[in-house]
Amino acid sequence: MAKKGSGTYRSAVTGRYVTAKYGQSHPKTTVKETKK
């Protein structure tokens, strides 16, 4: 599962979860998900 934190990142291309580092490095191809 994702690490505890503000949110998780998913790839907009494959729909798979990616690391926060990857998500921050590729903002155009990832979607940040936040749980309420």
XYZ file of C-alpha atoms in Angstrom:
36
model
C 0.000 0.000 0.000
C 0.972 3.618 -0.156
C 3.028 5.245 2.528
C 1.224 7.303 5.117
C 0.994 10.918 4.060
C -1.128 13.517 2.339
C -1.957 11.506 -0.740
C -0.938 8.987 -3.329
C 0.028 9.292 -6.960
C -1.292 7.265 -9.846
C -0.166 7.171 -13.433
C -2.678 8.694 -15.802
C -1.385 6.384 -18.530
C -1.498 2.972 -16.871
C -3.661 3.680 -13.836
C -1.052 2.092 -11.605
C 0.151 3.594 -8.374
C 3.532 5.268 -8.514
C 5.856 6.699 -5.895
C 5.407 10.242 -4.663
C 8.846 11.071 -6.016
C 7.819 9.906 -9.473
C 4.531 11.768 -9.247
C 6.236 15.002 -8.345
C 8.737 14.540 -11.144
C 6.042 13.805 -13.742
C 3.056 16.023 -12.907
C 1.661 15.847 -16.431
C 1.366 12.077 -16.505
C 0.323 11.427 -12.924
C -2.746 12.158 -10.847
C -2.575 12.924 -7.149
C -5.251 11.264 -5.076
C -6.214 12.531 -1.655
C -8.367 10.711 0.832
C -10.906 12.704 2.798
